[in-house]
Short mmCIF file of N, CA and C in Angstrom, two decimals:
data_model
loop_
_atom_site.label_atom_id
_atom_site.label_comp_id
_atom_site.label_asym_id
_atom_site.label_seq_id
_atom_site.Cartn_x
_atom_site.Cartn_y
_atom_site.Cartn_z
N UNK V 51 34.22 -16.06 4.13
CA UNK V 51 33.35 -16.46 3.05
C UNK V 51 31.90 -16.06 3.35
N UNK V 52 31.45 -16.33 4.60
CA UNK V 52 30.09 -16.00 4.99
C UNK V 52 29.84 -14.49 4.89
N UNK V 53 30.85 -13.70 5.30
CA UNK V 53 30.73 -12.25 5.24
C UNK V 53 30.55 -11.78 3.79
N UNK V 54 31.33 -12.33 2.88
CA UNK V 54 31.23 -11.93 1.47
C UNK V 54 29.90 -12.35 0.88
N UNK V 55 29.41 -13.52 1.25
CA UNK V 55 28.12 -14.00 0.76
C UNK V 55 26.99 -13.10 1.27
N UNK V 56 27.04 -12.73 2.55
CA UNK V 56 26.01 -11.86 3.11
C UNK V 56 26.05 -10.48 2.46
N UNK V 57 27.25 -9.97 2.20
CA UNK V 57 27.39 -8.68 1.53
C UNK V 57 26.80 -8.74 0.13
N UNK V 58 27.09 -9.80 -0.60
CA UNK V 58 26.55 -9.94 -1.96
C UNK V 58 25.03 -10.06 -1.94
N UNK V 59 24.50 -10.83 -1.01
CA UNK V 59 23.05 -10.99 -0.92
C UNK V 59 22.38 -9.67 -0.52
N UNK V 60 23.00 -8.96 0.41
CA UNK V 60 22.44 -7.68 0.83
C UNK V 60 22.42 -6.67 -0.30
N UNK V 61 23.50 -6.65 -1.07
CA UNK V 61 23.57 -5.74 -2.22
C UNK V 61 22.49 -6.09 -3.24
N UNK V 62 22.33 -7.37 -3.53
CA UNK V 62 21.30 -7.80 -4.49
C UNK V 62 19.91 -7.42 -4.00
N UNK V 63 19.63 -7.64 -2.72
CA UNK V 63 18.33 -7.29 -2.15
C UNK V 63 18.06 -5.80 -2.30
N UNK V 64 19.02 -4.98 -1.90
CA UNK V 64 18.80 -3.55 -1.93
C UNK V 64 18.70 -3.01 -3.35
N UNK V 65 19.51 -3.51 -4.24
CA UNK V 65 19.43 -3.04 -5.62
C UNK V 65 18.11 -3.45 -6.26
N UNK V 66 17.65 -4.66 -6.00
CA UNK V 66 16.37 -5.08 -6.58
C UNK V 66 15.22 -4.33 -5.94
N UNK V 67 15.31 -4.04 -4.66
CA UNK V 67 14.24 -3.30 -3.99
C UNK V 67 14.15 -1.87 -4.50
N UNK V 68 15.29 -1.31 -4.87
CA UNK V 68 15.30 0.09 -5.31
C UNK V 68 15.08 0.24 -6.81
N UNK V 69 15.15 -0.83 -7.55
CA UNK V 69 15.06 -0.75 -9.01
C UNK V 69 13.75 -0.15 -9.47
N UNK V 70 12.67 -0.37 -8.75
CA UNK V 70 11.38 0.11 -9.18
C UNK V 70 10.94 1.40 -8.55
N UNK V 71 11.81 2.13 -7.88
CA UNK V 71 11.38 3.34 -7.18
C UNK V 71 11.10 4.48 -8.13
N UNK V 72 11.81 4.53 -9.25
CA UNK V 72 11.57 5.57 -10.23
C UNK V 72 11.90 6.96 -9.74
N UNK V 73 12.60 7.10 -8.67
CA UNK V 73 12.93 8.41 -8.15
C UNK V 73 14.26 8.38 -7.44
N UNK V 74 14.51 9.44 -6.69
CA UNK V 74 15.73 9.51 -5.93
C UNK V 74 15.72 8.43 -4.85
N UNK V 75 16.85 7.80 -4.68
CA UNK V 75 16.96 6.75 -3.69
C UNK V 75 18.10 7.08 -2.74
N UNK V 76 17.78 7.21 -1.47
CA UNK V 76 18.81 7.51 -0.49
C UNK V 76 19.64 6.29 -0.18
N UNK V 77 19.00 5.14 0.04
CA UNK V 77 19.71 3.93 0.41
C UNK V 77 19.55 2.90 -0.70
N UNK V 78 20.38 3.00 -1.76
CA UNK V 78 20.20 2.12 -2.90
C UNK V 78 21.27 1.05 -3.01
N UNK V 79 22.20 0.98 -2.09
CA UNK V 79 23.20 -0.08 -2.07
C UNK V 79 23.42 -0.50 -0.64
N UNK V 80 24.04 -1.67 -0.47
CA UNK V 80 24.31 -2.11 0.89
C UNK V 80 25.28 -1.16 1.58
N UNK V 81 26.18 -0.53 0.81
CA UNK V 81 27.09 0.44 1.41
C UNK V 81 26.29 1.61 1.98
N UNK V 82 25.27 2.09 1.25
CA UNK V 82 24.43 3.17 1.76
C UNK V 82 23.66 2.73 3.00
N UNK V 83 23.17 1.50 2.98
CA UNK V 83 22.41 0.99 4.12
C UNK V 83 23.25 1.01 5.38
N UNK V 84 24.50 0.62 5.27
CA UNK V 84 25.36 0.57 6.46
C UNK V 84 25.79 1.96 6.91
N UNK V 85 25.64 2.95 6.07
CA UNK V 85 26.03 4.31 6.44
C UNK V 85 24.91 5.09 7.11
N UNK V 86 23.72 4.53 7.14
CA UNK V 86 22.57 5.23 7.73
C UNK V 86 22.07 4.51 8.96
N UNK V 87 21.57 5.29 9.86
CA UNK V 87 20.79 4.74 10.95
C UNK V 87 19.35 5.01 10.58
N UNK V 88 18.50 4.03 10.81
CA UNK V 88 17.10 4.12 10.46
C UNK V 88 16.28 4.35 11.72
N UNK V 89 15.34 5.30 11.67
CA UNK V 89 14.44 5.56 12.79
C UNK V 89 13.07 4.99 12.48
N UNK V 90 12.50 4.29 13.43
CA UNK V 90 11.17 3.72 13.26
C UNK V 90 10.15 4.85 13.21
N UNK V 91 9.37 4.92 12.14
CA UNK V 91 8.37 5.98 11.99
C UNK V 91 6.94 5.46 12.07
N UNK V 92 6.74 4.17 11.68
CA UNK V 92 5.39 3.60 11.71
C UNK V 92 5.43 2.13 12.09
N UNK V 93 4.39 1.70 12.76
CA UNK V 93 4.13 0.28 13.00
C UNK V 93 2.74 0.02 12.44
N UNK V 94 2.65 -0.91 11.52
CA UNK V 94 1.37 -1.26 10.90
C UNK V 94 0.65 -0.02 10.36
N UNK V 95 1.42 0.84 9.68
CA UNK V 95 0.94 2.08 9.06
C UNK V 95 0.39 3.10 10.05
N UNK V 96 0.72 2.96 11.32
CA UNK V 96 0.32 3.94 12.35
C UNK V 96 1.59 4.64 12.82
N UNK V 97 1.55 5.97 12.92
CA UNK V 97 2.71 6.73 13.37
C UNK V 97 3.15 6.27 14.76
N UNK V 98 4.46 6.18 14.94
CA UNK V 98 5.02 5.76 16.22
C UNK V 98 5.07 6.95 17.16
N UNK V 99 4.59 6.75 18.35
CA UNK V 99 4.68 7.75 19.42
C UNK V 99 5.84 7.34 20.31
N UNK V 100 6.73 8.28 20.57
CA UNK V 100 7.88 7.98 21.42
C UNK V 100 7.36 7.66 22.82
N UNK V 101 7.75 6.51 23.35
CA UNK V 101 7.26 6.11 24.67
C UNK V 101 7.68 7.08 25.77
N UNK V 102 6.85 7.16 26.81
CA UNK V 102 7.22 7.97 27.97
C UNK V 102 8.50 7.38 28.54
N UNK V 103 9.44 8.22 28.87
CA UNK V 103 10.73 7.80 29.41
C UNK V 103 11.50 6.90 28.46
N UNK V 104 11.15 6.91 27.19
CA UNK V 104 11.82 6.05 26.21
C UNK V 104 12.64 6.86 25.23
N UNK V 105 13.12 6.19 24.20
CA UNK V 105 13.92 6.82 23.17
C UNK V 105 13.36 6.46 21.80
N UNK V 106 13.80 7.18 20.78
CA UNK V 106 13.38 6.89 19.41
C UNK V 106 13.92 5.51 19.02
N UNK V 107 13.05 4.60 18.57
CA UNK V 107 13.51 3.29 18.13
C UNK V 107 14.32 3.40 16.84
N UNK V 108 15.45 2.69 16.79
CA UNK V 108 16.36 2.79 15.65
C UNK V 108 16.82 1.41 15.19
N UNK V 109 17.39 1.39 13.98
CA UNK V 109 18.02 0.20 13.42
C UNK V 109 19.25 0.67 12.67
N UNK V 110 20.39 0.09 12.99
CA UNK V 110 21.63 0.43 12.31
C UNK V 110 22.39 -0.84 11.94
N UNK V 111 23.35 -0.72 11.03
CA UNK V 111 24.11 -1.87 10.56
C UNK V 111 25.59 -1.57 10.60
N UNK V 112 26.38 -2.63 10.78
CA UNK V 112 27.83 -2.55 10.67
C UNK V 112 28.29 -3.63 9.72
N UNK V 113 28.99 -3.25 8.68
CA UNK V 113 29.59 -4.20 7.75
C UNK V 113 28.62 -5.24 7.22
N UNK V 114 27.35 -4.94 7.11
CA UNK V 114 26.33 -5.85 6.58
C UNK V 114 26.20 -7.15 7.36
N UNK V 115 26.88 -7.30 8.46
CA UNK V 115 26.80 -8.54 9.21
C UNK V 115 26.24 -8.35 10.61
N UNK V 116 26.25 -7.15 11.12
CA UNK V 116 25.76 -6.88 12.47
C UNK V 116 24.70 -5.79 12.43
N UNK V 117 23.66 -5.99 13.23
CA UNK V 117 22.61 -4.99 13.37
C UNK V 117 22.58 -4.54 14.82
N UNK V 118 22.17 -3.32 15.04
CA UNK V 118 22.08 -2.78 16.40
C UNK V 118 21.08 -1.65 16.41
N UNK V 119 20.65 -1.25 17.56
CA UNK V 119 19.76 -0.11 17.66
C UNK V 119 19.13 0.01 19.02
N UNK V 120 18.09 0.81 19.07
CA UNK V 120 17.33 1.05 20.28
C UNK V 120 15.89 0.63 20.01
N UNK V 121 15.29 -0.07 20.94
CA UNK V 121 13.94 -0.59 20.74
C UNK V 121 12.86 0.28 21.37
N UNK V 122 13.24 1.45 21.86
CA UNK V 122 12.30 2.31 22.56
C UNK V 122 12.51 2.25 24.06
N UNK V 123 13.02 1.12 24.53
CA UNK V 123 13.34 0.94 25.94
C UNK V 123 14.80 0.51 26.09
N UNK V 124 15.17 -0.57 25.44
CA UNK V 124 16.51 -1.14 25.57
C UNK V 124 17.28 -1.09 24.26
N UNK V 125 18.59 -1.24 24.37
CA UNK V 125 19.44 -1.35 23.19
C UNK V 125 19.51 -2.82 22.81
N UNK V 126 19.66 -3.10 21.49
CA UNK V 126 19.75 -4.48 21.02
C UNK V 126 20.88 -4.60 20.01
N UNK V 127 21.26 -5.85 19.72
CA UNK V 127 22.32 -6.13 18.76
C UNK V 127 22.19 -7.59 18.32
N UNK V 128 22.77 -7.92 17.19
CA UNK V 128 22.74 -9.30 16.71
C UNK V 128 23.26 -9.41 15.30
N UNK V 129 23.27 -10.63 14.78
CA UNK V 129 23.74 -10.91 13.43
C UNK V 129 22.64 -10.59 12.41
N UNK V 130 22.96 -9.72 11.46
CA UNK V 130 22.00 -9.37 10.40
C UNK V 130 22.05 -10.45 9.33
N UNK V 131 20.87 -10.95 8.94
CA UNK V 131 20.79 -11.95 7.88
C UNK V 131 19.85 -11.46 6.79
N UNK V 132 20.30 -11.63 5.54
CA UNK V 132 19.48 -11.29 4.38
C UNK V 132 19.46 -12.52 3.49
N UNK V 133 18.24 -12.96 3.12
CA UNK V 133 18.12 -14.15 2.27
C UNK V 133 16.84 -14.05 1.46
N UNK V 134 16.95 -14.10 0.14
CA UNK V 134 15.79 -14.09 -0.76
C UNK V 134 14.84 -12.93 -0.49
N UNK V 135 15.38 -11.73 -0.31
CA UNK V 135 14.54 -10.56 -0.07
C UNK V 135 13.97 -10.48 1.33
N UNK V 136 14.45 -11.34 2.22
CA UNK V 136 13.99 -11.38 3.59
C UNK V 136 15.12 -10.92 4.52
N UNK V 137 14.75 -10.37 5.67
CA UNK V 137 15.73 -9.89 6.65
C UNK V 137 15.31 -10.35 8.05
N UNK V 138 16.32 -10.65 8.87
CA UNK V 138 16.09 -10.88 10.30
C UNK V 138 17.39 -10.63 11.05
N UNK V 139 17.25 -10.46 12.35
CA UNK V 139 18.40 -10.39 13.22
C UNK V 139 18.45 -11.70 14.00
N UNK V 140 19.50 -12.46 13.76
CA UNK V 140 19.66 -13.75 14.42
C UNK V 140 20.44 -13.54 15.72
N UNK V 141 20.11 -14.33 16.71
CA UNK V 141 20.80 -14.30 18.00
C UNK V 141 20.79 -12.89 18.59
N UNK V 142 19.61 -12.30 18.66
CA UNK V 142 19.48 -10.94 19.17
C UNK V 142 19.75 -10.90 20.67
N UNK V 143 20.60 -9.99 21.07
CA UNK V 143 20.86 -9.72 22.48
C UNK V 143 20.29 -8.36 22.81
N UNK V 144 19.99 -8.14 24.09
CA UNK V 144 19.35 -6.89 24.46
C UNK V 144 19.68 -6.55 25.91
N UNK V 145 19.81 -5.26 26.19
CA UNK V 145 19.93 -4.84 27.58
C UNK V 145 18.61 -5.15 28.28
N UNK V 146 18.57 -5.12 29.59
CA UNK V 146 17.40 -5.59 30.31
C UNK V 146 16.82 -4.56 31.28
N UNK V 147 16.70 -3.31 30.84
CA UNK V 147 16.08 -2.29 31.69
C UNK V 147 14.57 -2.43 31.68
N UNK V 148 13.96 -2.10 32.79
CA UNK V 148 12.49 -2.05 32.86
C UNK V 148 12.05 -0.65 32.46
N UNK V 149 10.98 -0.56 31.70
CA UNK V 149 10.46 0.72 31.23
C UNK V 149 8.95 0.74 31.41
N UNK V 150 8.33 1.91 31.24
CA UNK V 150 6.86 1.99 31.32
C UNK V 150 6.20 1.07 30.29
N UNK V 151 4.94 0.73 30.52
CA UNK V 151 4.22 -0.23 29.68
C UNK V 151 4.24 0.11 28.20
N UNK V 152 4.07 1.41 27.84
CA UNK V 152 4.04 1.76 26.42
C UNK V 152 5.38 1.47 25.75
N UNK V 153 6.48 1.72 26.45
CA UNK V 153 7.80 1.43 25.88
C UNK V 153 8.03 -0.07 25.77
N UNK V 154 7.56 -0.83 26.74
CA UNK V 154 7.73 -2.29 26.71
C UNK V 154 6.90 -2.91 25.59
N UNK V 155 5.70 -2.38 25.35
CA UNK V 155 4.86 -2.88 24.26
C UNK V 155 5.53 -2.63 22.91
N UNK V 156 6.04 -1.42 22.72
CA UNK V 156 6.76 -1.06 21.49
C UNK V 156 7.97 -1.98 21.31
N UNK V 157 8.71 -2.20 22.38
CA UNK V 157 9.88 -3.05 22.32
C UNK V 157 9.52 -4.49 21.92
N UNK V 158 8.45 -5.02 22.45
CA UNK V 158 8.04 -6.39 22.09
C UNK V 158 7.72 -6.50 20.61
N UNK V 159 6.96 -5.55 20.07
CA UNK V 159 6.62 -5.58 18.65
C UNK V 159 7.88 -5.47 17.80
N UNK V 160 8.75 -4.54 18.16
CA UNK V 160 9.95 -4.33 17.36
C UNK V 160 10.89 -5.52 17.45
N UNK V 161 11.15 -6.04 18.64
CA UNK V 161 12.10 -7.15 18.77
C UNK V 161 11.53 -8.43 18.15
N UNK V 162 10.23 -8.67 18.29
CA UNK V 162 9.63 -9.85 17.66
C UNK V 162 9.74 -9.78 16.15
N UNK V 163 9.46 -8.61 15.58
CA UNK V 163 9.50 -8.45 14.13
C UNK V 163 10.93 -8.55 13.60
N UNK V 164 11.88 -7.91 14.28
CA UNK V 164 13.26 -7.94 13.81
C UNK V 164 13.89 -9.33 13.93
N UNK V 165 13.45 -10.12 14.88
CA UNK V 165 14.05 -11.44 15.06
C UNK V 165 13.40 -12.53 14.19
N UNK V 166 12.32 -12.19 13.50
CA UNK V 166 11.67 -13.12 12.57
C UNK V 166 11.98 -12.70 11.13
N UNK V 167 11.88 -13.64 10.21
CA UNK V 167 12.08 -13.30 8.80
C UNK V 167 10.99 -12.34 8.37
N UNK V 168 11.39 -11.22 7.78
CA UNK V 168 10.47 -10.22 7.28
C UNK V 168 10.89 -9.81 5.88
N UNK V 169 9.91 -9.51 5.03
CA UNK V 169 10.20 -8.98 3.69
C UNK V 169 10.83 -7.60 3.88
N UNK V 170 11.95 -7.37 3.21
CA UNK V 170 12.66 -6.10 3.31
C UNK V 170 12.54 -5.34 2.00
N UNK V 171 12.15 -4.07 2.08
CA UNK V 171 11.99 -3.26 0.87
C UNK V 171 12.48 -1.84 1.16
N UNK V 172 13.34 -1.32 0.28
CA UNK V 172 13.84 0.04 0.40
C UNK V 172 13.30 0.84 -0.77
N UNK V 173 12.62 1.95 -0.46
CA UNK V 173 12.13 2.88 -1.47
C UNK V 173 12.49 4.28 -0.99
N UNK V 174 13.29 4.97 -1.79
CA UNK V 174 13.71 6.30 -1.39
C UNK V 174 14.47 6.23 -0.09
N UNK V 175 14.04 7.01 0.89
CA UNK V 175 14.71 6.99 2.19
C UNK V 175 13.90 6.19 3.21
N UNK V 176 13.10 5.23 2.72
CA UNK V 176 12.25 4.43 3.58
C UNK V 176 12.61 2.95 3.49
N UNK V 177 12.74 2.31 4.64
CA UNK V 177 12.97 0.88 4.75
C UNK V 177 11.72 0.28 5.38
N UNK V 178 11.13 -0.72 4.73
CA UNK V 178 9.94 -1.38 5.26
C UNK V 178 10.26 -2.85 5.50
N UNK V 179 9.99 -3.32 6.70
CA UNK V 179 10.13 -4.73 7.06
C UNK V 179 8.75 -5.23 7.41
N UNK V 180 8.28 -6.27 6.71
CA UNK V 180 6.92 -6.75 6.97
C UNK V 180 6.89 -8.28 7.01
N UNK V 181 6.08 -8.79 7.94
CA UNK V 181 5.83 -10.23 8.04
C UNK V 181 4.35 -10.42 8.34
N UNK V 182 3.95 -11.62 8.69
CA UNK V 182 2.52 -11.91 8.91
C UNK V 182 1.93 -11.16 10.10
N UNK V 183 2.76 -10.71 11.01
CA UNK V 183 2.25 -10.06 12.22
C UNK V 183 2.31 -8.54 12.18
N UNK V 184 3.42 -7.98 11.69
CA UNK V 184 3.58 -6.53 11.74
C UNK V 184 4.35 -6.01 10.53
N UNK V 185 4.20 -4.70 10.30
CA UNK V 185 4.98 -3.98 9.32
C UNK V 185 5.67 -2.83 10.03
N UNK V 186 7.00 -2.81 9.96
CA UNK V 186 7.78 -1.72 10.55
C UNK V 186 8.29 -0.84 9.42
N UNK V 187 8.06 0.46 9.53
CA UNK V 187 8.52 1.41 8.53
C UNK V 187 9.56 2.32 9.17
N UNK V 188 10.74 2.36 8.57
CA UNK V 188 11.86 3.16 9.07
C UNK V 188 12.20 4.26 8.07
N UNK V 189 12.72 5.38 8.58
CA UNK V 189 13.17 6.48 7.74
C UNK V 189 14.66 6.66 7.97
N UNK V 190 15.41 6.84 6.87
CA UNK V 190 16.87 7.03 6.98
C UNK V 190 17.14 8.36 7.64
N UNK V 191 18.17 8.35 8.52
CA UNK V 191 18.61 9.59 9.17
C UNK V 191 19.98 9.96 8.61
N UNK V 192 20.62 10.90 9.22
CA UNK V 192 21.94 11.34 8.77
C UNK V 192 22.93 10.19 8.81
N UNK V 193 23.95 10.24 7.94
CA UNK V 193 24.97 9.20 7.98
C UNK V 193 25.60 9.10 9.38
N UNK V 194 25.96 7.86 9.73
CA UNK V 194 26.54 7.64 11.06
C UNK V 194 27.98 8.04 11.09
#
């Protein structure tokens, strides 16, 4: 029951977010969202620089109930929640590798933002998650 409710809420969120785009939409349904991996392109409207010895930060979904990705230093996973146009990853788990300071700073911003309720908006091939502290902008990549 919870899975079906989350799927319905995710579909409603994505369809309402895409309704006003007025153009081509890459991720316009929850099914599309789960088929794409998203790469972090901006934090607070500033281009993301790949950390030294790090990886491209990503966000991916499985069956609208699980989220996973790379935070620039470590891999993470958790339960994806969508409610009233808001998104968060509940009970986030993460690998525990040590990385250079720039990668750790990026990871803190990304993990803090993903684990808190953030407004979720999809326009075209862009996913934006924003809360009182940060705005994360992701770009859709090739289907997984």
